[in-house]
């Protein structure tokens, strides 16, 4: 008998800017134009063509693979091109996409904001500006009114800590401030935005389920017997996960190596579910020269290398460990992203099987996990990596727009159809 509950969601995930194409009015569009901003020198351009009409056919592909859900996001810059002015045609386009999903039997998990800001909000200073949470609340209210009859599962924001580190403490994502204090301010404002967005959606849709999506890599000391490795790993964990978890549990934002404690505005009780985006594990070695990354250096060999980045070493038990931590929040859990970039698709099939097997164990242990979404359905614009790190179940040929299923697509389809890992794919027997 399958470990997964009857209503468990098996899906895949995308985000607006990464697949839509032509998002001229957000902060990323401008950022991509800067020489050297994107690793492969490419731009999002037409992306995967979703806005121009290809969303529906990709969703049909997802349904044909046996998926029963899709996670996607709204592009704030399309829907509110100027503060307080909402675009009716853009809402119509999202209604058409959501209707297509419903007709295909896909339940949609809708993220209100996945990293990109309208250019006008970016000009104010992005998430460092004190008005951003209220502006986000206005957007959330409107989105709930316009789309609420089509969506039950809402997320406010995607990965606040990743955005804070990459864009405000770091300089690889817009606005690239490179100021640690800005990251703390941005994080505080994003938590406030979550609370306000939660309230806004619930005012319009009392029965909606509104959550927040966190990215929680598994940071472990490279040598567990070395105290400094342990300290560096736990500082990195705090920066990504610990600060958010603490804020959601105790309504207080605290930062490592500082006595700063800020009341996080009214978070208590404002979470109906929580999403885990999980890619892998990082082995952290203390390094006094690595002050910018909490005195920790990652020493594991990346599975597949890129110039700047890697997503850690595959480690399904890390996903279970993070789900266990999240369970302390007392709300249902979803794995809202899990996947790997693997251009040849030689490792991804096994990665997916191992993570779904781990999920079976987590559920058997009593964790209330209600859905699993592979990142991603189709190759898409991977932020500062451009198009160099394909994550899709479907490969995208950008010149022709052709989609080709990778072996991973078939493997995941077999899981979705059986609603468990079929015996022939189980890792004990896998190739
Ligand atoms: C983000 C996605 C991104 C993926 C792979 C996640 O952190 O939510 O937008 O494409 O990781 O890097």
GROMACS .gro file of C-alpha atoms and ligand atoms in nm:
model
  443
    1UNK     CA    1   0.000   0.000   0.000
    2UNK     CA    2   0.126   0.347  -0.084
    3UNK     CA    3   0.263   0.559   0.200
    4UNK     CA    4   0.112   0.871   0.047
    5UNK     CA    5  -0.226   0.999   0.167
    6UNK     CA    6  -0.512   0.990  -0.084
    7UNK     CA    7  -0.505   1.364  -0.151
    8UNK     CA    8  -0.127   1.393  -0.173
    9UNK     CA    9  -0.011   1.634  -0.442
   10UNK     CA   10   0.252   1.516  -0.690
   11UNK     CA   11   0.355   1.806  -0.907
   12UNK     CA   12   0.629   2.023  -1.042
   13UNK     CA   13   0.707   2.392  -0.997
   14UNK     CA   14   0.785   2.702  -1.202
   15UNK     CA   15   0.798   3.075  -1.132
   16UNK     CA   16   0.672   3.368  -1.335
   17UNK     CA   17   0.992   3.536  -1.448
   18UNK     CA   18   1.167   3.208  -1.512
   19UNK     CA   19   0.912   3.079  -1.765
   20UNK     CA   20   0.689   3.362  -1.886
   21UNK     CA   21   0.919   3.570  -2.105
   22UNK     CA   22   0.894   3.940  -2.179
   23UNK     CA   23   0.879   4.064  -1.822
   24UNK     CA   24   1.005   4.410  -1.913
   25UNK     CA   25   0.886   4.588  -1.603
   26UNK     CA   26   1.061   4.411  -1.321
   27UNK     CA   27   1.398   4.448  -1.147
   28UNK     CA   28   1.546   4.139  -1.313
   29UNK     CA   29   1.483   4.261  -1.666
   30UNK     CA   30   1.699   4.565  -1.596
   31UNK     CA   31   1.958   4.368  -1.403
   32UNK     CA   32   2.004   4.114  -1.684
   33UNK     CA   33   2.104   4.396  -1.919
   34UNK     CA   34   2.414   4.474  -1.711
   35UNK     CA   35   2.730   4.327  -1.863
   36UNK     CA   36   2.853   4.031  -1.659
   37UNK     CA   37   2.539   4.003  -1.449
   38UNK     CA   38   2.439   3.667  -1.593
   39UNK     CA   39   2.695   3.385  -1.599
   40UNK     CA   40   2.638   3.276  -1.958
   41UNK     CA   41   2.571   3.629  -2.085
   42UNK     CA   42   2.214   3.534  -2.172
   43UNK     CA   43   1.888   3.701  -2.072
   44UNK     CA   44   1.546   3.572  -1.976
   45UNK     CA   45   1.413   3.697  -2.312
   46UNK     CA   46   1.111   3.492  -2.418
   47UNK     CA   47   1.195   3.237  -2.147
   48UNK     CA   48   0.975   2.930  -2.196
   49UNK     CA   49   0.706   3.133  -2.368
   50UNK     CA   50   0.438   3.090  -2.103
   51UNK     CA   51   0.294   3.438  -2.133
   52UNK     CA   52   0.269   3.415  -2.509
   53UNK     CA   53   0.065   3.096  -2.484
   54UNK     CA   54   0.283   2.798  -2.400
   55UNK     CA   55   0.177   2.766  -2.036
   56UNK     CA   56  -0.125   2.559  -2.128
   57UNK     CA   57   0.068   2.305  -2.334
   58UNK     CA   58   0.332   2.262  -2.063
   59UNK     CA   59   0.062   2.211  -1.803
   60UNK     CA   60  -0.090   1.950  -2.034
   61UNK     CA   61   0.251   1.779  -2.037
   62UNK     CA   62   0.255   1.780  -1.657
   63UNK     CA   63  -0.091   1.624  -1.645
   64UNK     CA   64   0.006   1.366  -1.906
   65UNK     CA   65   0.295   1.266  -1.680
   66UNK     CA   66   0.042   1.181  -1.411
   67UNK     CA   67   0.095   1.494  -1.201
   68UNK     CA   68  -0.207   1.627  -1.012
   69UNK     CA   69  -0.070   1.967  -0.907
   70UNK     CA   70   0.144   2.256  -1.020
   71UNK     CA   71   0.321   2.529  -0.824
   72UNK     CA   72   0.353   2.861  -1.007
   73UNK     CA   73   0.374   3.229  -0.923
   74UNK     CA   74   0.221   3.561  -1.018
   75UNK     CA   75   0.429   3.837  -1.173
   76UNK     CA   76   0.357   4.144  -0.960
   77UNK     CA   77   0.504   4.378  -1.224
   78UNK     CA   78   0.247   4.264  -1.482
   79UNK     CA   79  -0.050   4.281  -1.250
   80UNK     CA   80   0.034   4.616  -1.090
   81UNK     CA   81   0.246   4.800  -1.348
   82UNK     CA   82   0.215   5.122  -1.148
   83UNK     CA   83   0.140   5.150  -0.778
   84UNK     CA   84  -0.234   5.108  -0.732
   85UNK     CA   85  -0.308   5.054  -1.103
   86UNK     CA   86  -0.400   4.694  -1.178
   87UNK     CA   87  -0.397   4.543  -1.525
   88UNK     CA   88  -0.718   4.367  -1.615
   89UNK     CA   89  -0.572   4.187  -1.920
   90UNK     CA   90  -0.290   4.043  -1.712
   91UNK     CA   91  -0.539   3.904  -1.460
   92UNK     CA   92  -0.733   3.757  -1.754
   93UNK     CA   93  -0.422   3.579  -1.875
   94UNK     CA   94  -0.363   3.424  -1.531
   95UNK     CA   95  -0.730   3.325  -1.515
   96UNK     CA   96  -0.686   3.143  -1.846
   97UNK     CA   97  -0.377   2.961  -1.718
   98UNK     CA   98  -0.548   2.867  -1.392
   99UNK     CA   99  -0.856   2.746  -1.579
  100UNK     CA  100  -0.639   2.531  -1.802
  101UNK     CA  101  -0.473   2.381  -1.496
  102UNK     CA  102  -0.809   2.304  -1.340
  103UNK     CA  103  -0.943   2.148  -1.659
  104UNK     CA  104  -0.635   1.925  -1.664
  105UNK     CA  105  -0.695   1.813  -1.306
  106UNK     CA  106  -0.399   2.008  -1.166
  107UNK     CA  107  -0.441   2.175  -0.828
  108UNK     CA  108  -0.243   2.498  -0.826
  109UNK     CA  109  -0.023   2.619  -0.542
  110UNK     CA  110   0.008   2.988  -0.618
  111UNK     CA  111   0.300   3.197  -0.492
  112UNK     CA  112   0.224   3.567  -0.480
  113UNK     CA  113   0.585   3.673  -0.520
  114UNK     CA  114   0.881   3.467  -0.637
  115UNK     CA  115   1.181   3.704  -0.612
  116UNK     CA  116   1.102   3.963  -0.882
  117UNK     CA  117   0.981   4.313  -0.794
  118UNK     CA  118   0.804   4.564  -1.018
  119UNK     CA  119   1.056   4.826  -1.136
  120UNK     CA  120   0.865   5.093  -0.943
  121UNK     CA  121   0.904   4.897  -0.619
  122UNK     CA  122   1.272   4.835  -0.691
  123UNK     CA  123   1.324   5.208  -0.741
  124UNK     CA  124   1.192   5.273  -0.393
  125UNK     CA  125   1.472   5.052  -0.259
  126UNK     CA  126   1.307   4.712  -0.287
  127UNK     CA  127   1.259   4.518   0.035
  128UNK     CA  128   1.462   4.768   0.236
  129UNK     CA  129   1.185   5.026   0.194
  130UNK     CA  130   0.947   5.039   0.491
  131UNK     CA  131   0.641   5.070   0.265
  132UNK     CA  132   0.703   4.748   0.076
  133UNK     CA  133   0.506   4.527   0.317
  134UNK     CA  134   0.198   4.751   0.286
  135UNK     CA  135   0.234   4.767  -0.092
  136UNK     CA  136   0.261   4.389  -0.102
  137UNK     CA  137  -0.052   4.365   0.112
  138UNK     CA  138  -0.242   4.571  -0.145
  139UNK     CA  139  -0.125   4.341  -0.422
  140UNK     CA  140  -0.216   4.029  -0.221
  141UNK     CA  141  -0.563   4.167  -0.156
  142UNK     CA  142  -0.623   4.233  -0.524
  143UNK     CA  143  -0.486   3.895  -0.633
  144UNK     CA  144  -0.712   3.717  -0.383
  145UNK     CA  145  -1.016   3.909  -0.510
  146UNK     CA  146  -0.939   3.842  -0.875
  147UNK     CA  147  -0.821   3.482  -0.857
  148UNK     CA  148  -0.959   3.349  -0.530
  149UNK     CA  149  -1.234   3.144  -0.692
  150UNK     CA  150  -0.968   2.941  -0.871
  151UNK     CA  151  -0.702   2.887  -0.604
  152UNK     CA  152  -0.715   2.733  -0.256
  153UNK     CA  153  -0.345   2.697  -0.180
  154UNK     CA  154  -0.151   3.024  -0.158
  155UNK     CA  155   0.207   3.109  -0.069
  156UNK     CA  156   0.304   3.464   0.012
  157UNK     CA  157   0.677   3.474  -0.063
  158UNK     CA  158   0.944   3.242  -0.194
  159UNK     CA  159   1.261   3.197   0.013
  160UNK     CA  160   1.297   3.531   0.196
  161UNK     CA  161   1.639   3.445   0.333
  162UNK     CA  162   1.783   3.345  -0.006
  163UNK     CA  163   1.666   3.676  -0.150
  164UNK     CA  164   1.807   3.869   0.145
  165UNK     CA  165   2.150   3.708   0.110
  166UNK     CA  166   2.176   3.706  -0.268
  167UNK     CA  167   2.034   4.051  -0.337
  168UNK     CA  168   2.097   4.263  -0.028
  169UNK     CA  169   2.398   4.111   0.151
  170UNK     CA  170   2.537   3.996  -0.183
  171UNK     CA  171   2.574   4.147  -0.526
  172UNK     CA  172   2.470   3.871  -0.766
  173UNK     CA  173   2.095   3.948  -0.768
  174UNK     CA  174   1.924   4.285  -0.790
  175UNK     CA  175   1.964   4.530  -0.628
  176UNK     CA  176   2.307   4.384  -0.537
  177UNK     CA  177   2.350   4.614  -0.239
  178UNK     CA  178   2.628   4.416  -0.073
  179UNK     CA  179   2.541   4.546   0.272
  180UNK     CA  180   2.477   4.310   0.557
  181UNK     CA  181   2.245   4.548   0.745
  182UNK     CA  182   2.031   4.577   0.430
  183UNK     CA  183   1.983   4.200   0.431
  184UNK     CA  184   1.854   4.211   0.788
  185UNK     CA  185   1.618   4.496   0.708
  186UNK     CA  186   1.494   4.319   0.393
  187UNK     CA  187   1.433   4.000   0.588
  188UNK     CA  188   1.232   4.185   0.851
  189UNK     CA  189   1.023   4.357   0.586
  190UNK     CA  190   0.963   4.030   0.402
  191UNK     CA  191   0.839   3.869   0.723
  192UNK     CA  192   0.608   4.163   0.775
  193UNK     CA  193   0.494   4.129   0.414
  194UNK     CA  194   0.419   3.764   0.475
  195UNK     CA  195   0.205   3.848   0.778
  196UNK     CA  196   0.020   4.122   0.591
  197UNK     CA  197  -0.023   3.908   0.279
  198UNK     CA  198  -0.157   3.626   0.495
  199UNK     CA  199  -0.416   3.859   0.646
  200UNK     CA  200  -0.508   4.011   0.311
  201UNK     CA  201  -0.579   3.673   0.148
  202UNK     CA  202  -0.773   3.552   0.450
  203UNK     CA  203  -0.989   3.864   0.465
  204UNK     CA  204  -1.108   3.786   0.112
  205UNK     CA  205  -1.090   3.408   0.130
  206UNK     CA  206  -1.148   3.284   0.484
  207UNK     CA  207  -1.097   2.920   0.383
  208UNK     CA  208  -0.780   2.966   0.179
  209UNK     CA  209  -0.465   2.797   0.302
  210UNK     CA  210  -0.182   3.046   0.308
  211UNK     CA  211   0.179   2.949   0.363
  212UNK     CA  212   0.537   3.060   0.328
  213UNK     CA  213   0.812   2.886   0.131
  214UNK     CA  214   1.159   2.846   0.286
  215UNK     CA  215   1.482   2.722   0.135
  216UNK     CA  216   1.665   2.508   0.391
  217UNK     CA  217   1.989   2.353   0.268
  218UNK     CA  218   2.139   2.095   0.505
  219UNK     CA  219   2.457   2.248   0.648
  220UNK     CA  220   2.676   1.996   0.828
  221UNK     CA  221   3.026   2.042   0.976
  222UNK     CA  222   3.291   1.907   0.737
  223UNK     CA  223   3.456   1.748   1.039
  224UNK     CA  224   3.202   1.702   1.318
  225UNK     CA  225   3.480   1.665   1.573
  226UNK     CA  226   3.607   2.021   1.501
  227UNK     CA  227   3.427   2.279   1.708
  228UNK     CA  228   3.492   2.562   1.460
  229UNK     CA  229   3.345   2.359   1.174
  230UNK     CA  230   3.039   2.303   1.389
  231UNK     CA  231   3.013   2.674   1.467
  232UNK     CA  232   3.048   2.776   1.100
  233UNK     CA  233   2.787   2.519   0.990
  234UNK     CA  234   2.541   2.635   1.251
  235UNK     CA  235   2.594   3.003   1.162
  236UNK     CA  236   2.517   2.928   0.798
  237UNK     CA  237   2.215   2.727   0.902
  238UNK     CA  238   2.097   3.016   1.116
  239UNK     CA  239   2.129   3.259   0.827
  240UNK     CA  240   1.920   3.046   0.592
  241UNK     CA  241   1.683   2.856   0.814
  242UNK     CA  242   1.726   2.920   1.184
  243UNK     CA  243   1.640   3.290   1.172
  244UNK     CA  244   1.318   3.222   0.980
  245UNK     CA  245   1.212   2.929   1.196
  246UNK     CA  246   1.278   3.123   1.512
  247UNK     CA  247   1.080   3.420   1.383
  248UNK     CA  248   0.785   3.203   1.280
  249UNK     CA  249   0.782   3.024   1.615
  250UNK     CA  250   0.861   3.305   1.854
  251UNK     CA  251   0.773   3.624   1.665
  252UNK     CA  252   1.124   3.758   1.706
  253UNK     CA  253   1.401   3.807   1.453
  254UNK     CA  254   1.746   3.743   1.598
  255UNK     CA  255   2.075   3.734   1.418
  256UNK     CA  256   2.391   3.540   1.491
  257UNK     CA  257   2.691   3.724   1.635
  258UNK     CA  258   2.470   4.015   1.725
  259UNK     CA  259   2.257   4.108   2.019
  260UNK     CA  260   1.998   4.251   1.786
  261UNK     CA  261   1.653   4.123   1.860
  262UNK     CA  262   1.364   4.268   1.670
  263UNK     CA  263   1.006   4.178   1.727
  264UNK     CA  264   0.892   4.025   1.401
  265UNK     CA  265   0.558   4.187   1.336
  266UNK     CA  266   0.258   3.980   1.425
  267UNK     CA  267   0.365   3.647   1.286
  268UNK     CA  268   0.195   3.433   1.547
  269UNK     CA  269  -0.073   3.213   1.397
  270UNK     CA  270  -0.021   3.351   1.049
  271UNK     CA  271   0.080   3.032   0.878
  272UNK     CA  272  -0.151   2.758   0.748
  273UNK     CA  273   0.126   2.552   0.591
  274UNK     CA  274   0.496   2.576   0.523
  275UNK     CA  275   0.688   2.484   0.209
  276UNK     CA  276   1.038   2.339   0.203
  277UNK     CA  277   1.260   2.402  -0.098
  278UNK     CA  278   1.537   2.150  -0.063
  279UNK     CA  279   1.827   2.070  -0.296
  280UNK     CA  280   2.110   1.920  -0.094
  281UNK     CA  281   2.373   1.919   0.174
  282UNK     CA  282   2.676   2.141   0.228
  283UNK     CA  283   2.985   2.029   0.422
  284UNK     CA  284   3.110   2.338   0.600
  285UNK     CA  285   3.471   2.399   0.702
  286UNK     CA  286   3.565   2.693   0.925
  287UNK     CA  287   3.771   2.948   0.732
  288UNK     CA  288   3.872   3.279   0.895
  289UNK     CA  289   3.896   3.437   0.548
  290UNK     CA  290   3.535   3.357   0.465
  291UNK     CA  291   3.383   3.634   0.678
  292UNK     CA  292   3.120   3.702   0.411
  293UNK     CA  293   2.980   3.353   0.445
  294UNK     CA  294   2.974   3.321   0.823
  295UNK     CA  295   3.333   3.191   0.831
  296UNK     CA  296   3.240   2.875   0.647
  297UNK     CA  297   3.363   2.730   0.319
  298UNK     CA  298   3.190   2.445   0.140
  299UNK     CA  299   3.434   2.164   0.086
  300UNK     CA  300   3.233   1.891  -0.081
  301UNK     CA  301   3.285   1.831  -0.450
  302UNK     CA  302   2.979   1.969  -0.629
  303UNK     CA  303   2.791   1.699  -0.813
  304UNK     CA  304   2.783   1.905  -1.129
  305UNK     CA  305   3.003   2.214  -1.136
  306UNK     CA  306   2.919   2.562  -1.251
  307UNK     CA  307   3.126   2.873  -1.244
  308UNK     CA  308   2.968   3.024  -0.934
  309UNK     CA  309   2.741   2.790  -0.766
  310UNK     CA  310   2.631   2.448  -0.680
  311UNK     CA  311   2.324   2.322  -0.507
  312UNK     CA  312   2.500   2.097  -0.260
  313UNK     CA  313   2.546   1.725  -0.254
  314UNK     CA  314   2.233   1.513  -0.296
  315UNK     CA  315   2.131   1.397   0.049
  316UNK     CA  316   1.771   1.277   0.090
  317UNK     CA  317   1.814   1.232   0.466
  318UNK     CA  318   1.882   1.606   0.485
  319UNK     CA  319   1.538   1.668   0.339
  320UNK     CA  320   1.382   1.450   0.608
  321UNK     CA  321   1.584   1.629   0.876
  322UNK     CA  322   1.458   1.966   0.757
  323UNK     CA  323   1.097   1.844   0.738
  324UNK     CA  324   1.132   1.727   1.097
  325UNK     CA  325   1.247   2.073   1.204
  326UNK     CA  326   0.961   2.236   1.017
  327UNK     CA  327   0.711   2.002   1.181
  328UNK     CA  328   0.773   2.195   1.505
  329UNK     CA  329   0.571   2.479   1.350
  330UNK     CA  330   0.264   2.257   1.385
  331UNK     CA  331   0.124   2.312   1.034
  332UNK     CA  332   0.103   2.085   0.727
  333UNK     CA  333   0.422   2.055   0.522
  334UNK     CA  334   0.486   2.059   0.149
  335UNK     CA  335   0.808   2.000  -0.039
  336UNK     CA  336   0.758   2.294  -0.272
  337UNK     CA  337   1.083   2.244  -0.467
  338UNK     CA  338   1.327   1.956  -0.504
  339UNK     CA  339   1.546   1.875  -0.799
  340UNK     CA  340   1.887   1.906  -0.952
  341UNK     CA  341   2.038   2.058  -1.258
  342UNK     CA  342   2.187   1.782  -1.463
  343UNK     CA  343   2.220   1.857  -1.835
  344UNK     CA  344   2.279   1.492  -1.929
  345UNK     CA  345   2.010   1.364  -1.696
  346UNK     CA  346   2.238   1.087  -1.580
  347UNK     CA  347   2.189   1.148  -1.207
  348UNK     CA  348   1.855   1.318  -1.177
  349UNK     CA  349   1.637   1.006  -1.214
  350UNK     CA  350   1.804   0.844  -0.915
  351UNK     CA  351   1.797   1.172  -0.724
  352UNK     CA  352   1.421   1.195  -0.767
  353UNK     CA  353   1.363   0.832  -0.670
  354UNK     CA  354   1.576   0.866  -0.358
  355UNK     CA  355   1.399   1.180  -0.246
  356UNK     CA  356   1.053   1.033  -0.294
  357UNK     CA  357   1.164   0.723  -0.103
  358UNK     CA  358   1.286   0.949   0.177
  359UNK     CA  359   0.950   1.120   0.175
  360UNK     CA  360   0.778   0.785   0.215
  361UNK     CA  361   0.988   0.725   0.524
  362UNK     CA  362   0.910   1.072   0.658
  363UNK     CA  363   0.537   1.015   0.615
  364UNK     CA  364   0.561   0.667   0.767
  365UNK     CA  365   0.723   0.834   1.069
  366UNK     CA  366   0.417   1.051   1.106
  367UNK     CA  367   0.518   1.379   0.938
  368UNK     CA  368   0.218   1.555   0.786
  369UNK     CA  369   0.360   1.609   0.436
  370UNK     CA  370   0.089   1.684   0.181
  371UNK     CA  371   0.268   1.740  -0.147
  372UNK     CA  372   0.590   1.719  -0.342
  373UNK     CA  373   0.688   1.943  -0.635
  374UNK     CA  374   0.987   1.880  -0.859
  375UNK     CA  375   1.186   2.186  -0.964
  376UNK     CA  376   1.118   2.219  -1.252
  377UNK     CA  377   0.869   2.115  -1.519
  378UNK     CA  378   1.066   2.263  -1.808
  379UNK     CA  379   1.412   2.424  -1.839
  380UNK     CA  380   1.389   2.789  -1.745
  381UNK     CA  381   1.583   3.107  -1.676
  382UNK     CA  382   1.799   3.025  -1.374
  383UNK     CA  383   1.864   3.376  -1.238
  384UNK     CA  384   2.234   3.469  -1.231
  385UNK     CA  385   2.319   3.135  -1.394
  386UNK     CA  386   2.114   3.224  -1.699
  387UNK     CA  387   2.039   2.917  -1.907
  388UNK     CA  388   2.350   2.723  -1.808
  389UNK     CA  389   2.194   2.505  -1.540
  390UNK     CA  390   1.892   2.317  -1.677
  391UNK     CA  391   1.658   2.178  -1.412
  392UNK     CA  392   1.366   2.067  -1.631
  393UNK     CA  393   1.188   1.735  -1.656
  394UNK     CA  394   1.156   1.863  -2.011
  395UNK     CA  395   1.456   1.999  -2.199
  396UNK     CA  396   1.381   2.324  -2.378
  397UNK     CA  397   1.532   2.414  -2.714
  398UNK     CA  398   1.517   2.791  -2.692
  399UNK     CA  399   1.561   2.851  -3.062
  400UNK     CA  400   1.272   2.633  -3.175
  401UNK     CA  401   1.073   2.621  -2.853
  402UNK     CA  402   1.071   2.240  -2.876
  403UNK     CA  403   1.034   2.043  -2.553
  404UNK     CA  404   1.190   1.700  -2.514
  405UNK     CA  405   1.117   1.481  -2.216
  406UNK     CA  406   1.424   1.373  -2.025
  407UNK     CA  407   1.439   1.025  -1.875
  408UNK     CA  408   1.359   1.194  -1.542
  409UNK     CA  409   1.019   1.288  -1.680
  410UNK     CA  410   0.932   0.922  -1.735
  411UNK     CA  411   1.072   0.815  -1.401
  412UNK     CA  412   0.874   1.081  -1.218
  413UNK     CA  413   0.564   0.994  -1.423
  414UNK     CA  414   0.592   0.633  -1.309
  415UNK     CA  415   0.602   0.756  -0.948
  416UNK     CA  416   0.306   0.991  -0.995
  417UNK     CA  417   0.095   0.725  -1.164
  418UNK     CA  418   0.169   0.459  -0.902
  419UNK     CA  419   0.155   0.720  -0.623
  420UNK     CA  420   0.464   0.553  -0.481
  421UNK     CA  421   0.804   0.450  -0.610
  422UNK     CA  422   0.733   0.146  -0.830
  423UNK     CA  423   0.928  -0.164  -0.728
  424UNK     CA  424   1.132  -0.164  -1.048
  425UNK     CA  425   1.263   0.184  -0.967
  426UNK     CA  426   1.345   0.138  -0.601
  427UNK     CA  427   1.705   0.227  -0.524
  428UNK     CA  428   1.785  -0.119  -0.393
  429UNK     CA  429   1.724  -0.240  -0.748
  430UNK     CA  430   1.794   0.078  -0.946
  431UNK     CA  431   2.084   0.093  -1.190
  432LIG     C1  432   1.433   2.898  -0.641
  432LIG     C2  433   1.411   2.880  -0.789
  432LIG     C3  434   1.540   2.834  -0.854
  432LIG     C4  435   1.580   2.702  -0.794
  432LIG     C5  436   1.706   2.639  -0.851
  432LIG     C6  437   1.513   2.788  -0.577
  432LIG     O1  438   1.591   2.838  -0.474
  432LIG     O2  439   1.310   2.914  -0.576
  432LIG     O3  440   1.365   3.000  -0.843
  432LIG     O4  441   1.530   2.824  -0.992
  432LIG     O5  442   1.605   2.722  -0.656
  432LIG     O6  443   1.816   2.716  -0.825
   0.00000   0.00000   0.00000
